Amino acid sequence: MGKLEELKQLQKEIVLINRSAALLQWDLETYLPEEGSEGRAEQISTLSAMVHDRLVSDELYNLLRGLESEKLGDIDAIMVKRLLHDVERERKLPREFVEELSRVSSRAFSSWKKAKENNDFGIFEKDLENIVELKKKEAEYVSYREHPYDALIDEYEEGMTTKKVFDIFEKLKPQLINLIKKIEASPNYNDKDEPLFAEGSFPKEKQFELVKDVSKRIGLDDSVSRVDLAPHPFTISLGSKDVRITTRIVGDSLYSFTSTVHEAGHALYELNLPEKFEFTVLHDAPSLGIHESQSRFWENMIGRGKSFWKFYFEKFKGLTGTNKSFEEFYKAVNKVYPGFIRTEADEVHYCLHIILRFELEKGLLEGSIKVKDLPRIWNEKFKEYFGVDVSKDSEGVLQDIHWSHASFGYFPTYAIGTIYAAQIYEAMKKNVHDAEEQIEKGEFEKIAKWLKENIHKYGRLLLADEIVQKACGEGFNSDNYISYLTQKYSEIYQLS
Amino acid sequence: MGKLEELKQLQKEIVLINRSAALLQWDLETYLPEEGSEGRAEQISTLSAMVHDRLVSDELYNLLRGLESEKLGDIDAIMVKRLLHDVERERKLPREFVEELSRVSSRAFSSWKKAKENNDFGIFEKDLENIVELKKKEAEYVSYREHPYDALIDEYEEGMTTKKVFDIFEKLKPQLINLIKKIEASPNYNDKDEPLFAEGSFPKEKQFELVKDVSKRIGLDDSVSRVDLAPHPFTISLGSKDVRITTRIVGDSLYSFTSTVHEAGHALYELNLPEKFEFTVLHDAPSLGIHESQSRFWENMIGRGKSFWKFYFEKFKGLTGTNKSFEEFYKAVNKVYPGFIRTEADEVHYCLHIILRFELEKGLLEGSIKVKDLPRIWNEKFKEYFGVDVSKDSEGVLQDIHWSHASFGYFPTYAIGTIYAAQIYEAMKKNVHDAEEQIEKGEFEKIAKWLKENIHKYGRLLLADEIVQKACGEGFNSDNYISYLTQKYSEIYQLS
């Protein structure tokens, strides 16, 4: 067996074990009987350890090193490069470090939960300090060119740097704040929190029906996908022809519907990854940001757009008996409101939530911000960007799970994805001339096809920014995003 | 780490991988999107190969051999013995043989399916010949004392021999035929095939409701178990606190209900295995026969009993609006009829189906029966035992999947289980004095507790026959079974 063949076999085994572990996870979140969770955790960690052992093995490393200096075809050369990138990162972290991080973050997860429940940052503070110290250490182990935070971002967003993110965010921040001020000053601004549907008017089964309808329209065929209920919506790939999403039904709201549109965007990406790359590191998205661009594209640009609602309003009207007019409904779907919670944020506020977190993470890594000062700084920044006082830490600095999981550098990918989504939306509209007409008919095939041919088909062959460059004519740039928001919300709020 | 500790760790890893593979299987049969099946097969075979590699490894074998000669506690000594039994069997089969058997049986499975569809044994004949030759070879590899078939039975029913099974079956066969003749001669015998419920009177949701009700009553609590729909009913253990069953809903029939009672019996066994044995070879039943005794116990002795229907008849009446009287209904549930299909057989005919197959398997292994003569011999025996002419092989020699899977020696475990079930039922009634009253109230806790303390609690510490000996005062014996049948059906058909 040649070295390349050997490498492919090793990768295939890793992928197959990983997908088995993914099913254990999917089942844990959907159908596992309550008391099975302890046993399940052991199953997952056994398979994860098997994957990790294979990834850091000398066998794989030596094979990759050997192949690196051989003359390979273009694609195989990139495959070797990408896998070596991942393997080297893993191998740079000493086993004791990985074990300590795992211990500390499982403790931190408990204390974060307790802190959030009790609205008391103090309960979490010490564990978070330990995590920040370990993440600084991790950055040193992994090494970086300019900024320690670069090493952390790179885990989720290969090729992206702190500086690039910082520059874009610095430009975007005042633009967003400015737009929000204009909206809030508009006579059409309504700061009341009104439910979209009357209580009991949108039963579970009807919601689930619509959820299935929209995911199918986006391209998740029953033969390769399914939708189940779970406490948190997610997308999971259990095979190239088995990509599943979950949703959650929350009262009589639009939540299950919009969250499904979001997850369907992720799932479509996974389903469209090139078959020829299967069982290799290339059968993947190059970054979380570009993955998120696909979910945001469908959730926001399509799923909160006027054309989309021209199609769906009648269905919702029929099912829920809403007495809103189309214009009222469309405005309610796109209501701008300075809420505390990131996951409930509207399109205009969303990136400000991320910018705030990015600034804190960057400061923590540099040492310019101390953990103990986080609640104060969070609230100050929140007041500055959102114009609102945070009254409790559970709705402020304690709201997200990420830090307790030691996931630093993850937050920026949400904004990167949102910004990419606007760039991709612009490019798509230039190329699919009847896109709006298609959307108005509830037909998304042409759009999905364009995404496949311009984003999905590369797998991990190119970096995220290279894909966006090819598809949109330029890399990471928030100009499209701000003009998209300005145009859309100027119309909704009739800004002058 | 001591050797014993090392052995336990190896076993634990094997168990955890096995359970992960079991989830892959469960999902394959319940929720997997259609096109995911190819990828799923690769996942399953990857994990199975990992288990197999560990089981036949020199590391495990040498450890066991070393421990065998050490002074161990009673339980650990048995654990070593049982695992060595399994490991040695696996190690005796050369890799090339295992691969050939797997190749041949996957071909045989295809040809069997085609043969059954086309009602043409010739399509399957050559592949079955190959399988029989390989099974003869397997018996030689594994080795045996008296009869080559012993080596095959032992895989499913450790400690059982061809002679013991033969002797019991030879005694039982005329008794069953005799009882059936009496029933058929009775003026109360009805050979018409009438449906139990009117068409459309027992909708899916109502069936599923009852299925959940009965499984909960038997002891499958939601916190440790669940019921899902699948093309074939089965029980699967995904953890000591996660044992699942499936059912199938077939028209307006009792099928989903009785098959659930059957599977719940299996599941209760799994759930009651002693926690202290978890992650070792002892956390298992000692044989398929004793496992089947538990499903048969609940399905037949309890679930087709008069007391049981005293409780459930009213529920069914309310739900389905049947106009049958209790007596009519109870008789219909226990209708005796010489059907061709084993899986649809009544209690009286069931073991005759097995005896027929056992005689054929034994003859094939001895060489006294040739594969090409199977259809003829099947039909002759069927006429002799059932009094009916088999009109087509798809309802005769081709009806079961087992031979195409190379599962020889498996069939007898169904009858062994049925016979054990009658012995266990007798013993239970002697000890749980108000058993019938409990059943009439739909309360099964006392009975389940007795089973736990007399059957389930041993795990694989004792052999099946040793457990039955302890619980019932004697080992494998069909006397209880025949007297149970005689009494029950004499009453139903008012035999003199």
mmCIF file with all atom_site columns, C-alpha atoms in Angstrom, chain A residues 59-205:
data_model
loop_
_atom_site.group_PDB
_atom_site.id
_atom_site.type_symbol
_atom_site.label_atom_id
_atom_site.label_alt_id
_atom_site.label_comp_id
_atom_site.label_asym_id
_atom_site.label_entity_id
_atom_site.label_seq_id
_atom_site.pdbx_PDB_ins_code
_atom_site.Cartn_x
_atom_site.Cartn_y
_atom_site.Cartn_z
_atom_site.occupancy
_atom_site.B_iso_or_equiv
_atom_site.pdbx_formal_charge
_atom_site.auth_seq_id
_atom_site.auth_comp_id
_atom_site.auth_asym_id
_atom_site.auth_atom_id
_atom_site.pdbx_PDB_model_num
ATOM 1   C CA . GLU A 1 59  ? 2.249   6.901  12.678 1.00 0.00 ? 59  GLU A CA 1
ATOM 2   C CA . LEU A 1 60  ? 0.019   9.601  11.213 1.00 0.00 ? 60  LEU A CA 1
ATOM 3   C CA . TYR A 1 61  ? 2.500   12.388 11.821 1.00 0.00 ? 61  TYR A CA 1
ATOM 4   C CA . ASN A 1 62  ? 5.402   10.609 10.167 1.00 0.00 ? 62  ASN A CA 1
ATOM 5   C CA . LEU A 1 63  ? 3.225   9.655  7.247  1.00 0.00 ? 63  LEU A CA 1
ATOM 6   C CA . LEU A 1 64  ? 2.193   13.286 6.763  1.00 0.00 ? 64  LEU A CA 1
ATOM 7   C CA . ARG A 1 65  ? 5.749   14.553 7.125  1.00 0.00 ? 65  ARG A CA 1
ATOM 8   C CA . GLY A 1 66  ? 6.907   12.004 4.584  1.00 0.00 ? 66  GLY A CA 1
ATOM 9   C CA . LEU A 1 67  ? 4.169   12.948 2.135  1.00 0.00 ? 67  LEU A CA 1
ATOM 10  C CA . GLU A 1 68  ? 4.787   16.652 2.612  1.00 0.00 ? 68  GLU A CA 1
ATOM 11  C CA . SER A 1 69  ? 8.103   16.356 0.821  1.00 0.00 ? 69  SER A CA 1
ATOM 12  C CA . GLU A 1 70  ? 6.780   14.099 -1.927 1.00 0.00 ? 70  GLU A CA 1
ATOM 13  C CA . LYS A 1 71  ? 5.449   15.259 -5.257 1.00 0.00 ? 71  LYS A CA 1
ATOM 14  C CA . LEU A 1 72  ? 1.688   14.980 -4.978 1.00 0.00 ? 72  LEU A CA 1
ATOM 15  C CA . GLY A 1 73  ? -1.284  16.081 -7.051 1.00 0.00 ? 73  GLY A CA 1
ATOM 16  C CA . ASP A 1 74  ? -2.644  19.529 -6.108 1.00 0.00 ? 74  ASP A CA 1
ATOM 17  C CA . ILE A 1 75  ? -5.574  18.221 -4.145 1.00 0.00 ? 75  ILE A CA 1
ATOM 18  C CA . ASP A 1 76  ? -3.615  15.590 -2.253 1.00 0.00 ? 76  ASP A CA 1
ATOM 19  C CA . ALA A 1 77  ? -0.963  18.178 -1.413 1.00 0.00 ? 77  ALA A CA 1
ATOM 20  C CA . ILE A 1 78  ? -3.627  20.427 0.124  1.00 0.00 ? 78  ILE A CA 1
ATOM 21  C CA . MET A 1 79  ? -5.155  17.489 1.934  1.00 0.00 ? 79  MET A CA 1
ATOM 22  C CA . VAL A 1 80  ? -1.773  16.738 3.509  1.00 0.00 ? 80  VAL A CA 1
ATOM 23  C CA . LYS A 1 81  ? -1.280  20.410 4.377  1.00 0.00 ? 81  LYS A CA 1
ATOM 24  C CA . ARG A 1 82  ? -4.691  20.793 6.065  1.00 0.00 ? 82  ARG A CA 1
ATOM 25  C CA . LEU A 1 83  ? -4.420  17.607 8.043  1.00 0.00 ? 83  LEU A CA 1
ATOM 26  C CA . LEU A 1 84  ? -0.894  18.476 9.125  1.00 0.00 ? 84  LEU A CA 1
ATOM 27  C CA . HIS A 1 85  ? -2.238  21.843 10.307 1.00 0.00 ? 85  HIS A CA 1
ATOM 28  C CA . ASP A 1 86  ? -4.760  20.077 12.560 1.00 0.00 ? 86  ASP A CA 1
ATOM 29  C CA . VAL A 1 87  ? -2.398  17.353 13.706 1.00 0.00 ? 87  VAL A CA 1
ATOM 30  C CA . GLU A 1 88  ? 0.377   19.771 14.590 1.00 0.00 ? 88  GLU A CA 1
ATOM 31  C CA . ARG A 1 89  ? -1.967  21.861 16.689 1.00 0.00 ? 89  ARG A CA 1
ATOM 32  C CA . GLU A 1 90  ? -3.044  18.765 18.618 1.00 0.00 ? 90  GLU A CA 1
ATOM 33  C CA . ARG A 1 91  ? 0.497   17.505 19.016 1.00 0.00 ? 91  ARG A CA 1
ATOM 34  C CA . LYS A 1 92  ? 1.746   20.836 20.343 1.00 0.00 ? 92  LYS A CA 1
ATOM 35  C CA . LEU A 1 93  ? -0.529  20.505 23.367 1.00 0.00 ? 93  LEU A CA 1
ATOM 36  C CA . PRO A 1 94  ? 1.013   18.238 26.016 1.00 0.00 ? 94  PRO A CA 1
ATOM 37  C CA . ARG A 1 95  ? -1.254  15.480 27.259 1.00 0.00 ? 95  ARG A CA 1
ATOM 38  C CA . GLU A 1 96  ? -1.159  16.858 30.825 1.00 0.00 ? 96  GLU A CA 1
ATOM 39  C CA . PHE A 1 97  ? -2.244  20.251 29.531 1.00 0.00 ? 97  PHE A CA 1
ATOM 40  C CA . VAL A 1 98  ? -5.193  18.770 27.642 1.00 0.00 ? 98  VAL A CA 1
ATOM 41  C CA . GLU A 1 99  ? -6.233  16.796 30.692 1.00 0.00 ? 99  GLU A CA 1
ATOM 42  C CA . GLU A 1 100 ? -5.963  19.832 32.942 1.00 0.00 ? 100 GLU A CA 1
ATOM 43  C CA . LEU A 1 101 ? -7.999  21.961 30.542 1.00 0.00 ? 101 LEU A CA 1
ATOM 44  C CA . SER A 1 102 ? -10.643 19.268 30.421 1.00 0.00 ? 102 SER A CA 1
ATOM 45  C CA . ARG A 1 103 ? -10.757 19.010 34.223 1.00 0.00 ? 103 ARG A CA 1
ATOM 46  C CA . VAL A 1 104 ? -10.868 22.759 34.721 1.00 0.00 ? 104 VAL A CA 1
ATOM 47  C CA . SER A 1 105 ? -13.554 23.331 32.135 1.00 0.00 ? 105 SER A CA 1
ATOM 48  C CA . SER A 1 106 ? -15.801 20.612 33.421 1.00 0.00 ? 106 SER A CA 1
ATOM 49  C CA . ARG A 1 107 ? -15.558 22.292 36.840 1.00 0.00 ? 107 ARG A CA 1
ATOM 50  C CA . ALA A 1 108 ? -16.084 25.674 35.208 1.00 0.00 ? 108 ALA A CA 1
ATOM 51  C CA . PHE A 1 109 ? -19.186 24.450 33.405 1.00 0.00 ? 109 PHE A CA 1
ATOM 52  C CA . SER A 1 110 ? -20.749 23.488 36.744 1.00 0.00 ? 110 SER A CA 1
ATOM 53  C CA . SER A 1 111 ? -19.805 26.713 38.437 1.00 0.00 ? 111 SER A CA 1
ATOM 54  C CA . TRP A 1 112 ? -20.999 28.775 35.468 1.00 0.00 ? 112 TRP A CA 1
ATOM 55  C CA . LYS A 1 113 ? -24.393 27.066 35.585 1.00 0.00 ? 113 LYS A CA 1
ATOM 56  C CA . LYS A 1 114 ? -24.645 27.709 39.292 1.00 0.00 ? 114 LYS A CA 1
ATOM 57  C CA . ALA A 1 115 ? -23.437 31.292 38.910 1.00 0.00 ? 115 ALA A CA 1
ATOM 58  C CA . LYS A 1 116 ? -26.004 31.970 36.205 1.00 0.00 ? 116 LYS A CA 1
ATOM 59  C CA . GLU A 1 117 ? -28.832 30.432 38.235 1.00 0.00 ? 117 GLU A CA 1
ATOM 60  C CA . ASN A 1 118 ? -27.841 32.457 41.275 1.00 0.00 ? 118 ASN A CA 1
ATOM 61  C CA . ASN A 1 119 ? -26.980 35.544 39.266 1.00 0.00 ? 119 ASN A CA 1
ATOM 62  C CA . ASP A 1 120 ? -23.621 35.638 41.042 1.00 0.00 ? 120 ASP A CA 1
ATOM 63  C CA . PHE A 1 121 ? -20.468 36.044 38.949 1.00 0.00 ? 121 PHE A CA 1
ATOM 64  C CA . GLY A 1 122 ? -18.321 35.357 42.026 1.00 0.00 ? 122 GLY A CA 1
ATOM 65  C CA . ILE A 1 123 ? -19.213 31.655 41.863 1.00 0.00 ? 123 ILE A CA 1
ATOM 66  C CA . PHE A 1 124 ? -17.666 31.425 38.389 1.00 0.00 ? 124 PHE A CA 1
ATOM 67  C CA . GLU A 1 125 ? -14.804 33.907 38.763 1.00 0.00 ? 125 GLU A CA 1
ATOM 68  C CA . LYS A 1 126 ? -12.020 31.652 40.038 1.00 0.00 ? 126 LYS A CA 1
ATOM 69  C CA . ASP A 1 127 ? -12.686 28.908 37.469 1.00 0.00 ? 127 ASP A CA 1
ATOM 70  C CA . LEU A 1 128 ? -12.811 31.438 34.668 1.00 0.00 ? 128 LEU A CA 1
ATOM 71  C CA . GLU A 1 129 ? -9.478  32.866 35.820 1.00 0.00 ? 129 GLU A CA 1
ATOM 72  C CA . ASN A 1 130 ? -7.983  29.388 35.574 1.00 0.00 ? 130 ASN A CA 1
ATOM 73  C CA . ILE A 1 131 ? -9.419  28.962 32.108 1.00 0.00 ? 131 ILE A CA 1
ATOM 74  C CA . VAL A 1 132 ? -8.019  32.276 30.920 1.00 0.00 ? 132 VAL A CA 1
ATOM 75  C CA . GLU A 1 133 ? -4.571  31.335 32.247 1.00 0.00 ? 133 GLU A CA 1
ATOM 76  C CA . LEU A 1 134 ? -4.771  27.987 30.465 1.00 0.00 ? 134 LEU A CA 1
ATOM 77  C CA . LYS A 1 135 ? -5.872  29.627 27.214 1.00 0.00 ? 135 LYS A CA 1
ATOM 78  C CA . LYS A 1 136 ? -2.868  31.966 27.424 1.00 0.00 ? 136 LYS A CA 1
ATOM 79  C CA . LYS A 1 137 ? -0.701  28.884 27.876 1.00 0.00 ? 137 LYS A CA 1
ATOM 80  C CA . GLU A 1 138 ? -2.425  27.227 24.935 1.00 0.00 ? 138 GLU A CA 1
ATOM 81  C CA . ALA A 1 139 ? -1.638  30.218 22.733 1.00 0.00 ? 139 ALA A CA 1
ATOM 82  C CA . GLU A 1 140 ? 2.041   29.864 23.694 1.00 0.00 ? 140 GLU A CA 1
ATOM 83  C CA . TYR A 1 141 ? 2.054   26.116 22.989 1.00 0.00 ? 141 TYR A CA 1
ATOM 84  C CA . VAL A 1 142 ? 0.366   26.608 19.627 1.00 0.00 ? 142 VAL A CA 1
ATOM 85  C CA . SER A 1 143 ? 2.445   29.740 18.883 1.00 0.00 ? 143 SER A CA 1
ATOM 86  C CA . TYR A 1 144 ? 1.369   32.778 16.849 1.00 0.00 ? 144 TYR A CA 1
ATOM 87  C CA . ARG A 1 145 ? 2.800   35.598 14.803 1.00 0.00 ? 145 ARG A CA 1
ATOM 88  C CA . GLU A 1 146 ? 1.338   38.790 16.190 1.00 0.00 ? 146 GLU A CA 1
ATOM 89  C CA . HIS A 1 147 ? -1.203  38.313 18.917 1.00 0.00 ? 147 HIS A CA 1
ATOM 90  C CA . PRO A 1 148 ? -1.840  35.421 21.350 1.00 0.00 ? 148 PRO A CA 1
ATOM 91  C CA . TYR A 1 149 ? -5.542  35.572 20.430 1.00 0.00 ? 149 TYR A CA 1
ATOM 92  C CA . ASP A 1 150 ? -4.537  34.674 16.840 1.00 0.00 ? 150 ASP A CA 1
ATOM 93  C CA . ALA A 1 151 ? -3.671  31.187 18.067 1.00 0.00 ? 151 ALA A CA 1
ATOM 94  C CA . LEU A 1 152 ? -7.164  30.754 19.503 1.00 0.00 ? 152 LEU A CA 1
ATOM 95  C CA . ILE A 1 153 ? -9.088  32.190 16.559 1.00 0.00 ? 153 ILE A CA 1
ATOM 96  C CA . ASP A 1 154 ? -7.140  29.897 14.257 1.00 0.00 ? 154 ASP A CA 1
ATOM 97  C CA . GLU A 1 155 ? -8.738  26.826 15.815 1.00 0.00 ? 155 GLU A CA 1
ATOM 98  C CA . TYR A 1 156 ? -12.123 27.904 14.455 1.00 0.00 ? 156 TYR A CA 1
ATOM 99  C CA . GLU A 1 157 ? -11.223 30.241 11.621 1.00 0.00 ? 157 GLU A CA 1
ATOM 100 C CA . GLU A 1 158 ? -8.058  29.096 9.905  1.00 0.00 ? 158 GLU A CA 1
ATOM 101 C CA . GLY A 1 159 ? -6.133  32.029 8.424  1.00 0.00 ? 159 GLY A CA 1
ATOM 102 C CA . MET A 1 160 ? -8.070  34.773 10.241 1.00 0.00 ? 160 MET A CA 1
ATOM 103 C CA . THR A 1 161 ? -6.139  37.171 12.513 1.00 0.00 ? 161 THR A CA 1
ATOM 104 C CA . THR A 1 162 ? -6.998  39.319 15.493 1.00 0.00 ? 162 THR A CA 1
ATOM 105 C CA . LYS A 1 163 ? -5.969  42.383 13.535 1.00 0.00 ? 163 LYS A CA 1
ATOM 106 C CA . LYS A 1 164 ? -8.291  41.704 10.597 1.00 0.00 ? 164 LYS A CA 1
ATOM 107 C CA . VAL A 1 165 ? -11.213 41.103 12.936 1.00 0.00 ? 165 VAL A CA 1
ATOM 108 C CA . PHE A 1 166 ? -10.340 44.142 15.030 1.00 0.00 ? 166 PHE A CA 1
ATOM 109 C CA . ASP A 1 167 ? -10.134 46.447 12.015 1.00 0.00 ? 167 ASP A CA 1
ATOM 110 C CA . ILE A 1 168 ? -13.489 45.328 10.626 1.00 0.00 ? 168 ILE A CA 1
ATOM 111 C CA . PHE A 1 169 ? -15.191 45.520 14.009 1.00 0.00 ? 169 PHE A CA 1
ATOM 112 C CA . GLU A 1 170 ? -13.789 49.011 14.691 1.00 0.00 ? 170 GLU A CA 1
ATOM 113 C CA . LYS A 1 171 ? -15.271 50.212 11.434 1.00 0.00 ? 171 LYS A CA 1
ATOM 114 C CA . LEU A 1 172 ? -18.576 48.387 11.855 1.00 0.00 ? 172 LEU A CA 1
ATOM 115 C CA . LYS A 1 173 ? -19.283 49.310 15.460 1.00 0.00 ? 173 LYS A CA 1
ATOM 116 C CA . PRO A 1 174 ? -20.024 53.035 15.026 1.00 0.00 ? 174 PRO A CA 1
ATOM 117 C CA . GLN A 1 175 ? -21.975 52.310 11.851 1.00 0.00 ? 175 GLN A CA 1
ATOM 118 C CA . LEU A 1 176 ? -24.260 49.902 13.697 1.00 0.00 ? 176 LEU A CA 1
ATOM 119 C CA . ILE A 1 177 ? -24.688 52.208 16.674 1.00 0.00 ? 177 ILE A CA 1
ATOM 120 C CA . ASN A 1 178 ? -25.499 55.019 14.320 1.00 0.00 ? 178 ASN A CA 1
ATOM 121 C CA . LEU A 1 179 ? -28.091 52.981 12.418 1.00 0.00 ? 179 LEU A CA 1
ATOM 122 C CA . ILE A 1 180 ? -29.734 51.856 15.647 1.00 0.00 ? 180 ILE A CA 1
ATOM 123 C CA . LYS A 1 181 ? -29.958 55.450 16.879 1.00 0.00 ? 181 LYS A CA 1
ATOM 124 C CA . LYS A 1 182 ? -31.686 56.447 13.676 1.00 0.00 ? 182 LYS A CA 1
ATOM 125 C CA . ILE A 1 183 ? -34.142 53.570 13.995 1.00 0.00 ? 183 ILE A CA 1
ATOM 126 C CA . GLU A 1 184 ? -34.888 54.360 17.626 1.00 0.00 ? 184 GLU A CA 1
ATOM 127 C CA . ALA A 1 185 ? -35.464 58.000 16.730 1.00 0.00 ? 185 ALA A CA 1
ATOM 128 C CA . SER A 1 186 ? -37.915 57.080 13.996 1.00 0.00 ? 186 SER A CA 1
ATOM 129 C CA . PRO A 1 187 ? -41.630 57.754 14.649 1.00 0.00 ? 187 PRO A CA 1
ATOM 130 C CA . ASN A 1 188 ? -42.225 54.179 13.454 1.00 0.00 ? 188 ASN A CA 1
ATOM 131 C CA . TYR A 1 189 ? -40.087 52.683 16.207 1.00 0.00 ? 189 TYR A CA 1
ATOM 132 C CA . ASN A 1 190 ? -42.054 50.654 18.716 1.00 0.00 ? 190 ASN A CA 1
ATOM 133 C CA . ASP A 1 191 ? -40.352 49.615 21.921 1.00 0.00 ? 191 ASP A CA 1
ATOM 134 C CA . LYS A 1 192 ? -43.179 47.446 23.210 1.00 0.00 ? 192 LYS A CA 1
ATOM 135 C CA . ASP A 1 193 ? -42.580 43.692 23.368 1.00 0.00 ? 193 ASP A CA 1
ATOM 136 C CA . GLU A 1 194 ? -45.683 42.242 21.715 1.00 0.00 ? 194 GLU A CA 1
ATOM 137 C CA . PRO A 1 195 ? -46.149 38.553 20.952 1.00 0.00 ? 195 PRO A CA 1
ATOM 138 C CA . LEU A 1 196 ? -46.434 37.686 17.273 1.00 0.00 ? 196 LEU A CA 1
ATOM 139 C CA . PHE A 1 197 ? -49.276 35.206 17.748 1.00 0.00 ? 197 PHE A CA 1
ATOM 140 C CA . ALA A 1 198 ? -52.132 34.913 20.214 1.00 0.00 ? 198 ALA A CA 1
ATOM 141 C CA . GLU A 1 199 ? -51.576 32.327 22.934 1.00 0.00 ? 199 GLU A CA 1
ATOM 142 C CA . GLY A 1 200 ? -52.550 28.825 21.854 1.00 0.00 ? 200 GLY A CA 1
ATOM 143 C CA . SER A 1 201 ? -53.038 29.870 18.226 1.00 0.00 ? 201 SER A CA 1
ATOM 144 C CA . PHE A 1 202 ? -49.956 28.053 16.916 1.00 0.00 ? 202 PHE A CA 1
ATOM 145 C CA . PRO A 1 203 ? -49.951 24.494 18.258 1.00 0.00 ? 203 PRO A CA 1
ATOM 146 C CA . LYS A 1 204 ? -46.871 22.248 18.271 1.00 0.00 ? 204 LYS A CA 1
ATOM 147 C CA . GLU A 1 205 ? -47.969 20.011 15.419 1.00 0.00 ? 205 GLU A CA 1
#
